[in-house]
XYZ file of N, CA and C in Angstrom:
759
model
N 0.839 -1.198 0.000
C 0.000 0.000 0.000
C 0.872 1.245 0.000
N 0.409 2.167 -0.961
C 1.347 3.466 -1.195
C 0.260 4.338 -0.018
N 1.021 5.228 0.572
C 0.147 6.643 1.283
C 0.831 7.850 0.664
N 0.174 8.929 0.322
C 1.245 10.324 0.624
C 0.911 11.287 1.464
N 1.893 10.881 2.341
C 1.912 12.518 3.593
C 2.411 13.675 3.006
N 1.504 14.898 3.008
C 1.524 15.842 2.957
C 1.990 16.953 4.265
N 3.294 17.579 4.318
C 3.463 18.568 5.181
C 3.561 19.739 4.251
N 3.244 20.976 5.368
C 3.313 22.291 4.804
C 4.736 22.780 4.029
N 5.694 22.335 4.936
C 7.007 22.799 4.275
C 8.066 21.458 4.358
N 9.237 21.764 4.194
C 10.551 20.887 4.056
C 10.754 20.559 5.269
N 10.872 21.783 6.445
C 11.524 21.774 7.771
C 10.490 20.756 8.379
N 9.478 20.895 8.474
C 8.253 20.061 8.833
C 8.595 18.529 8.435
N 8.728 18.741 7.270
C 8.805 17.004 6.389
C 9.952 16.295 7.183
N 10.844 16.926 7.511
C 12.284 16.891 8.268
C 12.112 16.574 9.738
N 11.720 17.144 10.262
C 11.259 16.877 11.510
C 10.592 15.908 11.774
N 9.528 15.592 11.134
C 8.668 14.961 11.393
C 8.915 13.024 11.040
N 10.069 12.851 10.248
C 10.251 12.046 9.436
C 11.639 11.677 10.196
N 12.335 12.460 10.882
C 13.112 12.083 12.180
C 12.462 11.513 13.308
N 11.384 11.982 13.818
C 10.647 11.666 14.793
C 10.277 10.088 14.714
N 10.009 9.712 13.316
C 9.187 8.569 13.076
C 10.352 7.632 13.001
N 11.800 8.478 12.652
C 12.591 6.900 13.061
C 13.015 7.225 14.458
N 12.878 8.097 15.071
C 13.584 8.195 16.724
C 12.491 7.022 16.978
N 11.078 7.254 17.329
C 10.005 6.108 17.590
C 10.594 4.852 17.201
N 10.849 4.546 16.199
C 11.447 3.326 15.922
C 12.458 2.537 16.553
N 13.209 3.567 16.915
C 14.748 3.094 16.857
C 14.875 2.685 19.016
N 13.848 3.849 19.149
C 13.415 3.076 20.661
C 12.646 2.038 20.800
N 11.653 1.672 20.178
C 10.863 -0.099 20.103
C 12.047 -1.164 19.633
N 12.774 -0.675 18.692
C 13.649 -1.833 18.703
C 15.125 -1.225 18.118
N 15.827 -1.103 19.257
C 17.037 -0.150 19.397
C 18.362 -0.744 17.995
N 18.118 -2.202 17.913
C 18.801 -2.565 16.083
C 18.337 -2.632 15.678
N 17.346 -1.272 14.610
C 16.979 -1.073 13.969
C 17.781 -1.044 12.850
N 17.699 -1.646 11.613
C 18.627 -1.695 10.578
C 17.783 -0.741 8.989
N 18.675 0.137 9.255
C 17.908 1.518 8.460
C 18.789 1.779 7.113
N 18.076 2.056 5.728
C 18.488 2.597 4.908
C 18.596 3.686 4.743
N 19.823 4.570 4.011
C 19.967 5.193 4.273
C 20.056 6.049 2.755
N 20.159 7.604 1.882
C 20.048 8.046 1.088
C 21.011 9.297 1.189
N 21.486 9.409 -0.103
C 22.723 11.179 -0.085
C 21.921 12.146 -0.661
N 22.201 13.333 -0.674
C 21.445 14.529 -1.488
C 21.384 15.380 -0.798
N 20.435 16.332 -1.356
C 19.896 17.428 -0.638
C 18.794 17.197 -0.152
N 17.949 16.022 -0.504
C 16.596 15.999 -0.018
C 16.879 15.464 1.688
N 17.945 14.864 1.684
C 17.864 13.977 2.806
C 18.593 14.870 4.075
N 19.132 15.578 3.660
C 19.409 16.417 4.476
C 19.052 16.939 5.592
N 18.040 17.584 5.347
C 17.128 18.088 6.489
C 17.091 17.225 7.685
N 16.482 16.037 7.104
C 16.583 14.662 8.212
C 17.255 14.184 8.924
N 18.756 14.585 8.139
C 20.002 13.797 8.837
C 20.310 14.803 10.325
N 20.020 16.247 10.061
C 20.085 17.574 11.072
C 19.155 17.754 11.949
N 18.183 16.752 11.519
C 16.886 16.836 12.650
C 17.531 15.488 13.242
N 17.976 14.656 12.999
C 18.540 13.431 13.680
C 19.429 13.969 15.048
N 20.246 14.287 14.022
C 21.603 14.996 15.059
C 21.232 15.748 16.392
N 19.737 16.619 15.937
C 19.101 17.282 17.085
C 18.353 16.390 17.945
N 17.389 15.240 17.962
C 17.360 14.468 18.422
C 18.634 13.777 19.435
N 19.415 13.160 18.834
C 20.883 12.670 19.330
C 21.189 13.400 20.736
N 21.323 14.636 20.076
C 21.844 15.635 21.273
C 20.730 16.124 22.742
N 19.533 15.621 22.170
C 18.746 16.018 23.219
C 17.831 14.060 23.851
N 19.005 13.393 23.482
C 18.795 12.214 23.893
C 17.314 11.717 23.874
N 17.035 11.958 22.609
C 15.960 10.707 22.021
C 15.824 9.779 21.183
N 17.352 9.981 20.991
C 17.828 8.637 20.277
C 18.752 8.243 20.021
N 19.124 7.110 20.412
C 20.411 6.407 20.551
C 20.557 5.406 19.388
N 21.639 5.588 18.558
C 22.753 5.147 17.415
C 23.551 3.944 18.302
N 23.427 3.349 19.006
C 24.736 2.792 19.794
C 24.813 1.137 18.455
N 23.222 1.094 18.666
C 22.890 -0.603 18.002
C 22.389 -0.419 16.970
N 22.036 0.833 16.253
C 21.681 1.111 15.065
C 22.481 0.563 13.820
N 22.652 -0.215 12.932
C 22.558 -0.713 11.641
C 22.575 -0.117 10.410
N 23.362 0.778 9.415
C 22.974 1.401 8.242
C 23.570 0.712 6.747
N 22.499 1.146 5.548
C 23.191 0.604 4.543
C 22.635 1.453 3.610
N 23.853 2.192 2.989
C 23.607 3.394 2.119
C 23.093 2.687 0.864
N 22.571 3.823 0.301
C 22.092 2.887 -1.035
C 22.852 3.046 -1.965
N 24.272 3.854 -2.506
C 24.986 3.851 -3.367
C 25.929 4.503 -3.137
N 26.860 5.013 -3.932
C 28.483 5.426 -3.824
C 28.831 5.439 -5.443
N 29.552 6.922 -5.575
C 29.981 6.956 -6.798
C 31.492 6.527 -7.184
N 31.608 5.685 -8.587
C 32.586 4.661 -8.660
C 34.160 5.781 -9.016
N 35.006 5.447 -8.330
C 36.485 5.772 -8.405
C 36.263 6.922 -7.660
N 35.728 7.254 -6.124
C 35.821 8.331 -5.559
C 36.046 7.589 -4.368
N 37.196 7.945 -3.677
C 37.631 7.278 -2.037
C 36.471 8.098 -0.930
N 36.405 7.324 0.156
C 36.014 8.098 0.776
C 35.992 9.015 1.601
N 37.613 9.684 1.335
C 38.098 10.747 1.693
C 37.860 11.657 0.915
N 37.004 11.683 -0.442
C 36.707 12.476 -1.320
C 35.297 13.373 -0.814
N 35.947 14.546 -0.716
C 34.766 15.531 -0.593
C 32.906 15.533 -1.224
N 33.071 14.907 -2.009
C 31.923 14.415 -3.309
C 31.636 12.914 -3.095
N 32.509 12.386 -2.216
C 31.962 10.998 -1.536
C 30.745 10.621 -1.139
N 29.866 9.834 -1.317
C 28.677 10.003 -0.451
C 28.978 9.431 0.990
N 30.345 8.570 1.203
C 30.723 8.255 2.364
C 31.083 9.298 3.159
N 31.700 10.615 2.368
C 31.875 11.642 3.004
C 30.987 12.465 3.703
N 30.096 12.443 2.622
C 28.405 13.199 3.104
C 27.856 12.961 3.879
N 27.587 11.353 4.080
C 26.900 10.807 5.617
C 27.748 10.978 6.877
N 29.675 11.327 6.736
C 30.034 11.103 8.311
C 29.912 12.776 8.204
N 30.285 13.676 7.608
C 29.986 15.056 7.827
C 28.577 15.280 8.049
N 27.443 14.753 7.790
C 26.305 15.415 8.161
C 25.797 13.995 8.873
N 26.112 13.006 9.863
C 25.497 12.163 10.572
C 26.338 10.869 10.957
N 27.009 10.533 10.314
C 28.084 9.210 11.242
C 28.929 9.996 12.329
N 29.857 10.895 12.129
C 30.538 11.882 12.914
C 29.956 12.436 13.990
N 28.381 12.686 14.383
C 27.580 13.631 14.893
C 26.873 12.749 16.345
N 26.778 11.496 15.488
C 26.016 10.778 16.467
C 27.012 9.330 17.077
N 26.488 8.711 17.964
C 27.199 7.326 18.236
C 26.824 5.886 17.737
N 27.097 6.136 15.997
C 26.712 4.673 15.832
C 28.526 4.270 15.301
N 28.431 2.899 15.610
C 29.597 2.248 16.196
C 30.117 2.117 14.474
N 31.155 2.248 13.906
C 32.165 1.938 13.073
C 30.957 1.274 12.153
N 31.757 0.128 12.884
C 31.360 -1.233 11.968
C 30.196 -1.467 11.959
N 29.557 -1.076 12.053
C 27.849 -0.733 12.216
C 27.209 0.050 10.321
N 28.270 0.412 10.489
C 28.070 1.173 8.748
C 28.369 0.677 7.902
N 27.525 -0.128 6.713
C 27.669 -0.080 5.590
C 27.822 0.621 4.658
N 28.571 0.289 3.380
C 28.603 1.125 2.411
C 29.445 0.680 1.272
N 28.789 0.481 -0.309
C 29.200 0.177 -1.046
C 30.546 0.618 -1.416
N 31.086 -0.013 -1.967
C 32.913 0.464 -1.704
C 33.088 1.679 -3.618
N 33.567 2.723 -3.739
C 33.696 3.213 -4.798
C 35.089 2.955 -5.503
N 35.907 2.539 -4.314
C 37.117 1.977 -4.993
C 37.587 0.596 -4.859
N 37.737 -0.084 -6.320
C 37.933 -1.854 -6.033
C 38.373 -2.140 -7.616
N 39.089 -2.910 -7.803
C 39.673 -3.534 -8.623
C 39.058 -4.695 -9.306
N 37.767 -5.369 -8.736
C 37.035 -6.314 -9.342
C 35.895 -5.959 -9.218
N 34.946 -4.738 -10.556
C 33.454 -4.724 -9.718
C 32.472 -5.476 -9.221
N 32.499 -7.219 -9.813
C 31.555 -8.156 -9.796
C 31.811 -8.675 -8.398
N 33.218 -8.571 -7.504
C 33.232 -8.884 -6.314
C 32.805 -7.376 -5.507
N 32.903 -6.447 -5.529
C 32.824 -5.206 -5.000
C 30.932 -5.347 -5.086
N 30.410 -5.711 -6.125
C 28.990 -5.842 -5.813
C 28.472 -7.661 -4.977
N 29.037 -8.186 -5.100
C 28.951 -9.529 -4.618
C 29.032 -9.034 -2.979
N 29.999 -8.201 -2.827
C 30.711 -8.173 -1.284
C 29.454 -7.404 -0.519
N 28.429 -6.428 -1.548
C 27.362 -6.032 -0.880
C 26.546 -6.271 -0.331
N 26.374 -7.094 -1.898
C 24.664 -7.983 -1.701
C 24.956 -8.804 -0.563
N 26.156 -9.260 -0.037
C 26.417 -10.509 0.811
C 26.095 -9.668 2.114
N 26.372 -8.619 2.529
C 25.990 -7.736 3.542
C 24.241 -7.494 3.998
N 24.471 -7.519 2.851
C 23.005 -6.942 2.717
C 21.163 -8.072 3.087
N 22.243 -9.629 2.465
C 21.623 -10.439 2.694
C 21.780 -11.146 4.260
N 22.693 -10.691 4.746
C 22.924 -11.468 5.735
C 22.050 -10.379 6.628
N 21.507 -9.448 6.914
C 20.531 -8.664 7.609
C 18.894 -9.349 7.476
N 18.887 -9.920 6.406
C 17.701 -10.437 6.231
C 16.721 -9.306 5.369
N 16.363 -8.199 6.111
C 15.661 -7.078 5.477
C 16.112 -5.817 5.766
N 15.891 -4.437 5.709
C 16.361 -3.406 6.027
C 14.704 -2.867 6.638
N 14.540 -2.836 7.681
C 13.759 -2.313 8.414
C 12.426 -0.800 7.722
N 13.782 -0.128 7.940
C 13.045 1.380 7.127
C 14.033 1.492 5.922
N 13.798 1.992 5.150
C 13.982 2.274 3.608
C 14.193 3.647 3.346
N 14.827 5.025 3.603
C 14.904 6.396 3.247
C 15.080 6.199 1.496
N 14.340 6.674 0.958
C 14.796 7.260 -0.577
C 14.789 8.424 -0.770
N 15.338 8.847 -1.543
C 15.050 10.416 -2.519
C 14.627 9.444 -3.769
N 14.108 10.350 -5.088
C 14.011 10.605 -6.127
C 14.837 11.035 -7.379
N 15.447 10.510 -7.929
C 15.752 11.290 -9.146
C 14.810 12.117 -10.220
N 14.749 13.342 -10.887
C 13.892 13.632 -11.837
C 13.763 12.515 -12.957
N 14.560 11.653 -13.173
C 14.135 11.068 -14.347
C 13.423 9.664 -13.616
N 12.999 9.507 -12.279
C 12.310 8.847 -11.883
C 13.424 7.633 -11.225
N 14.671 7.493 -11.329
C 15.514 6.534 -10.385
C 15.520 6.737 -8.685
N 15.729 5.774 -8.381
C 16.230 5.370 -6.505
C 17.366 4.906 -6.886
N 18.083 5.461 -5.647
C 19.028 4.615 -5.486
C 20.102 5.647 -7.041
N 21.020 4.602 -7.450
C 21.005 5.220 -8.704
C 20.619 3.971 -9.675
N 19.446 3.493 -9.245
C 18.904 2.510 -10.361
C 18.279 3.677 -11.449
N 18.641 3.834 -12.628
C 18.529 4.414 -13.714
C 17.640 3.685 -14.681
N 17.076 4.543 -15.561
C 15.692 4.161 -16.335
C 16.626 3.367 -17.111
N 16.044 2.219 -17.844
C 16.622 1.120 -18.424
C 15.740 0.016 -19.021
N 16.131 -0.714 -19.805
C 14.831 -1.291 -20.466
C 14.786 -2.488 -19.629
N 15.245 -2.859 -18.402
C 14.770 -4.007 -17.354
C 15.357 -3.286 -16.116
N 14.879 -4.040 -14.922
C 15.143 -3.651 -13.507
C 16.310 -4.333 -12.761
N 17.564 -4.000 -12.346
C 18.317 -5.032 -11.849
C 18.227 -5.135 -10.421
N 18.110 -6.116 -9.895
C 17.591 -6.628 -8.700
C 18.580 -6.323 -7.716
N 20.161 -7.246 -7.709
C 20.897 -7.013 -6.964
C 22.357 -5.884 -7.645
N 22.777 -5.677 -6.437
C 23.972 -4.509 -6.454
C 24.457 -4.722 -7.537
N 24.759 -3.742 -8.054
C 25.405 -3.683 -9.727
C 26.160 -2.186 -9.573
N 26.926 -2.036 -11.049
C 27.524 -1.160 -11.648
C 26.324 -0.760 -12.736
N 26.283 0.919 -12.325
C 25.414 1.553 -13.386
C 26.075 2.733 -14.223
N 25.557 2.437 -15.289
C 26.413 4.126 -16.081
C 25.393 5.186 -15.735
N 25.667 6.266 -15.576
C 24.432 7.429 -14.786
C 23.886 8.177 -15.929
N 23.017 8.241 -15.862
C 21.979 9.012 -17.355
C 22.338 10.562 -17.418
N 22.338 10.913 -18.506
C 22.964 12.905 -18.636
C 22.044 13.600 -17.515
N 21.177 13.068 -17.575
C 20.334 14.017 -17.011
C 20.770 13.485 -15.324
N 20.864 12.586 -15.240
C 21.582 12.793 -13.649
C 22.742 13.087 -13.260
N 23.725 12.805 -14.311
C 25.154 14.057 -14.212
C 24.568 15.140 -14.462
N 23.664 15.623 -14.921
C 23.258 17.083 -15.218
C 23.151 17.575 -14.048
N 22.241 16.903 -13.370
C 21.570 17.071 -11.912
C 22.610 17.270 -10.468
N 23.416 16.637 -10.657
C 24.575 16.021 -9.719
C 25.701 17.233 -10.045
N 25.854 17.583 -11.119
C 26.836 18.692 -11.459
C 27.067 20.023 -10.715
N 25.609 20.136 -9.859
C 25.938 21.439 -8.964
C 26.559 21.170 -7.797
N 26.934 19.957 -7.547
C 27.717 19.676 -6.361
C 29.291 19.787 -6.621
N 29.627 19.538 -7.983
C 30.989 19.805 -8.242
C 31.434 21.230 -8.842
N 32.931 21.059 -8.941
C 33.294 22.306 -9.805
C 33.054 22.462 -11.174
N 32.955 21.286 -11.623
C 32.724 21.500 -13.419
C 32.201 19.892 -13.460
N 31.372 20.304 -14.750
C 30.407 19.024 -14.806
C 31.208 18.033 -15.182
N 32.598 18.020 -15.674
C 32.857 16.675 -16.007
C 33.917 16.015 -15.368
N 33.695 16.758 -13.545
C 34.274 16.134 -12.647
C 33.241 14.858 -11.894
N 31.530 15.131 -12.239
C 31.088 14.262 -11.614
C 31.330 13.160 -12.602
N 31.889 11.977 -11.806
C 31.974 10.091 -11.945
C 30.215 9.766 -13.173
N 30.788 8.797 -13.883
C 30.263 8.541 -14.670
C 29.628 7.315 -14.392
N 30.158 6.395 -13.206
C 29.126 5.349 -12.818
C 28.961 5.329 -11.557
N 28.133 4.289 -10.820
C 28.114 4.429 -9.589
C 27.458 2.869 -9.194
N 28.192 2.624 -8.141
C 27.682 1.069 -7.746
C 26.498 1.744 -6.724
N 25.646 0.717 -6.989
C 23.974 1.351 -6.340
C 23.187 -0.410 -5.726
N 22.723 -0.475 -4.783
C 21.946 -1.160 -4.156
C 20.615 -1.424 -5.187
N 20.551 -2.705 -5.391
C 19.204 -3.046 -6.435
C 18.056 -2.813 -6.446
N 17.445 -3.606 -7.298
C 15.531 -2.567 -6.863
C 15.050 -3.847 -5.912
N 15.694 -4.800 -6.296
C 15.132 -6.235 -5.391
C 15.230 -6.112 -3.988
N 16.755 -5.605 -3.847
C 17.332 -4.817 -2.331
C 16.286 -3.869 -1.896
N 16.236 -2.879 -2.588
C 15.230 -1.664 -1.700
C 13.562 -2.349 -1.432
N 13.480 -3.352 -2.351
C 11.871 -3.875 -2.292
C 11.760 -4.403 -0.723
N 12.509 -5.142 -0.487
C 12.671 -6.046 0.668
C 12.652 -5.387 1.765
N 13.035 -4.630 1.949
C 12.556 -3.229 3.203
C 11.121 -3.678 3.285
N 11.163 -3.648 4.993
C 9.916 -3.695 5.226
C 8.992 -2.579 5.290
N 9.934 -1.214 5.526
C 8.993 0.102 5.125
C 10.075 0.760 3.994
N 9.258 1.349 3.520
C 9.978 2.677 2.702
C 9.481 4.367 2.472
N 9.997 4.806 3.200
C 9.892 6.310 3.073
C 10.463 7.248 2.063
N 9.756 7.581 1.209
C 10.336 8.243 -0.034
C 10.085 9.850 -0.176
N 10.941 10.484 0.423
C 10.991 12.152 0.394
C 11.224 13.025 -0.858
N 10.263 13.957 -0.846
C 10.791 14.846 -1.974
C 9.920 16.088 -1.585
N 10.806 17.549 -1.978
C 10.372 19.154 -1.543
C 10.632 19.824 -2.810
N 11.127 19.003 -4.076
C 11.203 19.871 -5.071
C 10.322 20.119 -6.226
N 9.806 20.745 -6.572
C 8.436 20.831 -7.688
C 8.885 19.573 -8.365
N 10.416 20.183 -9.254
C 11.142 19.288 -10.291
C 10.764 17.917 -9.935
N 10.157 17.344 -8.673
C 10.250 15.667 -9.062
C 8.866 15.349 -8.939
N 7.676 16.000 -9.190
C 6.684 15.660 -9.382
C 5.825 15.020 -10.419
N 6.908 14.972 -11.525
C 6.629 13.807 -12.459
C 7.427 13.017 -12.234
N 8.632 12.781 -11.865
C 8.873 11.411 -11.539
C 7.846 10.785 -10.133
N 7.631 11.707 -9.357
C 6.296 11.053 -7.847
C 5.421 10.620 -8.838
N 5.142 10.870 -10.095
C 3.536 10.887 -10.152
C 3.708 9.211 -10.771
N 4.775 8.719 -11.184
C 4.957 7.273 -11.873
C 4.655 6.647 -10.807
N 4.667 6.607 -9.403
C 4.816 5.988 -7.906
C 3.354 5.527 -7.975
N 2.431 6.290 -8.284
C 0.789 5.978 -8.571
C 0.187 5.954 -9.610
N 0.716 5.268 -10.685
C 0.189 5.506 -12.362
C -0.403 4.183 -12.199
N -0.216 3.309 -11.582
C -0.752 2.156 -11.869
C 0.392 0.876 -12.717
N 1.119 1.311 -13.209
C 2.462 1.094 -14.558
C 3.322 0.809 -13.719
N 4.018 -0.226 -14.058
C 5.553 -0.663 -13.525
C 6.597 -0.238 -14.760
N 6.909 0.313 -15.180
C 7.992 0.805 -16.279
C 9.277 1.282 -15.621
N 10.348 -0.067 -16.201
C 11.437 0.130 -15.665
C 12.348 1.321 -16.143
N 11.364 2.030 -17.389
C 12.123 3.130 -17.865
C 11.576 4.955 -16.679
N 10.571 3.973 -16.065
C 10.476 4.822 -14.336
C 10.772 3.955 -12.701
N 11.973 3.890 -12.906
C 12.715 2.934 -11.999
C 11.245 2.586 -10.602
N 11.387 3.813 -10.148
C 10.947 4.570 -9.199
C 8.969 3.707 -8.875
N 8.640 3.732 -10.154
C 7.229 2.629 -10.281
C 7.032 1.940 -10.137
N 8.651 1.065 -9.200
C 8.413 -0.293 -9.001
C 7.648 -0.289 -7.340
N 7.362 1.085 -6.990
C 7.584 1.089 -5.431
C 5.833 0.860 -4.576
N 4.811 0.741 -6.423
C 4.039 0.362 -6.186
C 3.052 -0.980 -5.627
N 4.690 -1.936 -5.747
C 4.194 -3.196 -5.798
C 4.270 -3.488 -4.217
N 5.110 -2.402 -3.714
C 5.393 -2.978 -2.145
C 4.422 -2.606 -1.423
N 4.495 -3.476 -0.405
C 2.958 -3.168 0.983
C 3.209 -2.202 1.729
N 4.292 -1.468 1.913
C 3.951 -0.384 2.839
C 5.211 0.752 2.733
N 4.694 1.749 1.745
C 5.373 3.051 1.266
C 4.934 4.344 1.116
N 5.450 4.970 2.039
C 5.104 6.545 2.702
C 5.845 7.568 1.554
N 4.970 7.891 0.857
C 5.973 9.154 0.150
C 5.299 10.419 0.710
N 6.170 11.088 0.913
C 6.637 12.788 2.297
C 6.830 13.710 1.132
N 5.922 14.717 1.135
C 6.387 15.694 0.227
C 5.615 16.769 0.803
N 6.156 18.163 0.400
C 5.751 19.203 0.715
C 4.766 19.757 -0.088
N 4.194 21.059 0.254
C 3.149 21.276 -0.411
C 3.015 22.053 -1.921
N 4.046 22.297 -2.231
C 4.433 22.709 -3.501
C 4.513 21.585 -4.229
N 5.318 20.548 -3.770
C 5.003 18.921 -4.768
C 3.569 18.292 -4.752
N 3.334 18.062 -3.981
C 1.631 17.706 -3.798
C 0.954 18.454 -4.831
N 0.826 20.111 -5.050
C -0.039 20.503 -6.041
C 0.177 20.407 -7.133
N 1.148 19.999 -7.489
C 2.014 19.760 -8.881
C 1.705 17.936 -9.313
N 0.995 17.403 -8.281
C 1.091 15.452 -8.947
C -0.190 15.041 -9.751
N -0.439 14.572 -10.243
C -1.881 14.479 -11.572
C -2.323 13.514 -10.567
N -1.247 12.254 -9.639
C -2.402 11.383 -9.484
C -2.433 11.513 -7.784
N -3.664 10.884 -7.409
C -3.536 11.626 -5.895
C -4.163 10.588 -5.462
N -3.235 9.555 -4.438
C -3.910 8.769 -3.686
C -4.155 8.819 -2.210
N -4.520 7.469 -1.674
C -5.160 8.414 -0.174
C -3.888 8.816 0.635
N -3.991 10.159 0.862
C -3.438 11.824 1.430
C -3.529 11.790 2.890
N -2.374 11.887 3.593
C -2.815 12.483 4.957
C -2.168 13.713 4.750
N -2.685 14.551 5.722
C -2.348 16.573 5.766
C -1.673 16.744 6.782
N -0.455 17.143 7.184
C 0.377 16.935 7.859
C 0.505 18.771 8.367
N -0.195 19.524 9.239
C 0.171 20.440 9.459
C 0.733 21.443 11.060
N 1.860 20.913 10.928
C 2.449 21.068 12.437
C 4.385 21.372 12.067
């Protein structure tokens, strides 16, 4: 079953979407959580941190597994997404080292570098909660539109339009990496929840594939209809912008 929560703004969506894993993460303190890079996710990771600090939630037994990493970038690289999560949330809070997953961007054999994931990944059994963002051209993860869906961890080449997208994070566009090892669609299905955030007009046609009814792997993102229980969080500028509108809660606080 898909829902979409509606909040008034971003900060709201943020807050509120921290709260719902602090709740969590106290009913069952190894909670094993997915995790997402960007700007969308942001907000969340800073409402976490505020949580953390005002002790309502404890990282000690917490569990993470990012959903991708761009290929030939260490993770001493500023543009890392390994970098992104300890600067805005591994660094901040107390979850233990080895507690963190994360697809490796540098390796010499990719078919073991994705083997070495999925093997992580399977040995958890499921990933509890599910964080996504959106791509505009409708990908998770960086599963990219494609004429089939690949299930487990792979090597993807990234579509122009998501180096397009990705380019304001670097100095010049043809510093952003051209592939990126990404967590499968089979992987993210298996989550027993999935929370899928978005505050930008721009992804309201890729949201709107989430409820078309259509599984089209050339809208990665449409596969998220098939799962039993997926919260997509958007603000109120995306909401008025989606053609299809299923049942809505109004989120105004």
């Amino acid at each position: 079953m898909i829902e979409l929560v509606v909040y008034d703004d971003y900060q709201t969506l943020s807050r509120q979407t921290a709260k719902y894993i602090a709740e969590l993460v106290r009913k069952k303190p190894n909670t094993v959580l997915g995790l997402a890079t960007g700007s969308t996710p942001l907000g969340l990771y800073q409402e976490l941190v505020h949580l953390y600090n005002e002790k309502e939630i404890d990282f000690k037994d917490v569990l993470t597994f990012n959903l991708d990493e761009y290929v030939g970038l260490p993770k001493e690289h500023p543009q890392s997404y390994y970098y992104f999560m300890n600067q805005h949330l591994f660094s901040k809070v107390n979850i233990a080292k080895n507690n963190i997953h994360f697809p490796r961007g540098i390796f010499t054999d990719p078919k073991e570098a994705c083997r070495e994931y999925e093997k992580q990944l399977t040995e958890v059994d499921h990933i509890d909660l599910q964080i996504l963002g959106i791509g505009s051209n409708g990908h998770i993860g960086f599963n990219e539109p494609a004429k089939r869906m690949t299930l487990d961890t792979h090597i993807t080449d990234l579509a122009p339009r998501t180096i397009q997208d990705n380019a304001r994070f670097f100095n010049d566009s043809n510093e952003v990496p051209r592939q990126a090892i990404t967590m499968g669609i089979g992987s993210i299905m298996r989550a027993k929840t999935i929370l899928l955030m978005a505050h930008k007009e721009s992804k309201a046609e890729a949201i709107d594939a989430i409820f078309s009814g259509v599984v089209d792997p050339n809208l990665p993102a449409s596969i998220l209809q098939l799962h039993s229980n997926v919260l997509v969080l958007v603000n109120k500028e995306v909401a008025n912008r989606l053609h299809y509108r299923p049942p809505t809660i109004m989120v105004n606080q």
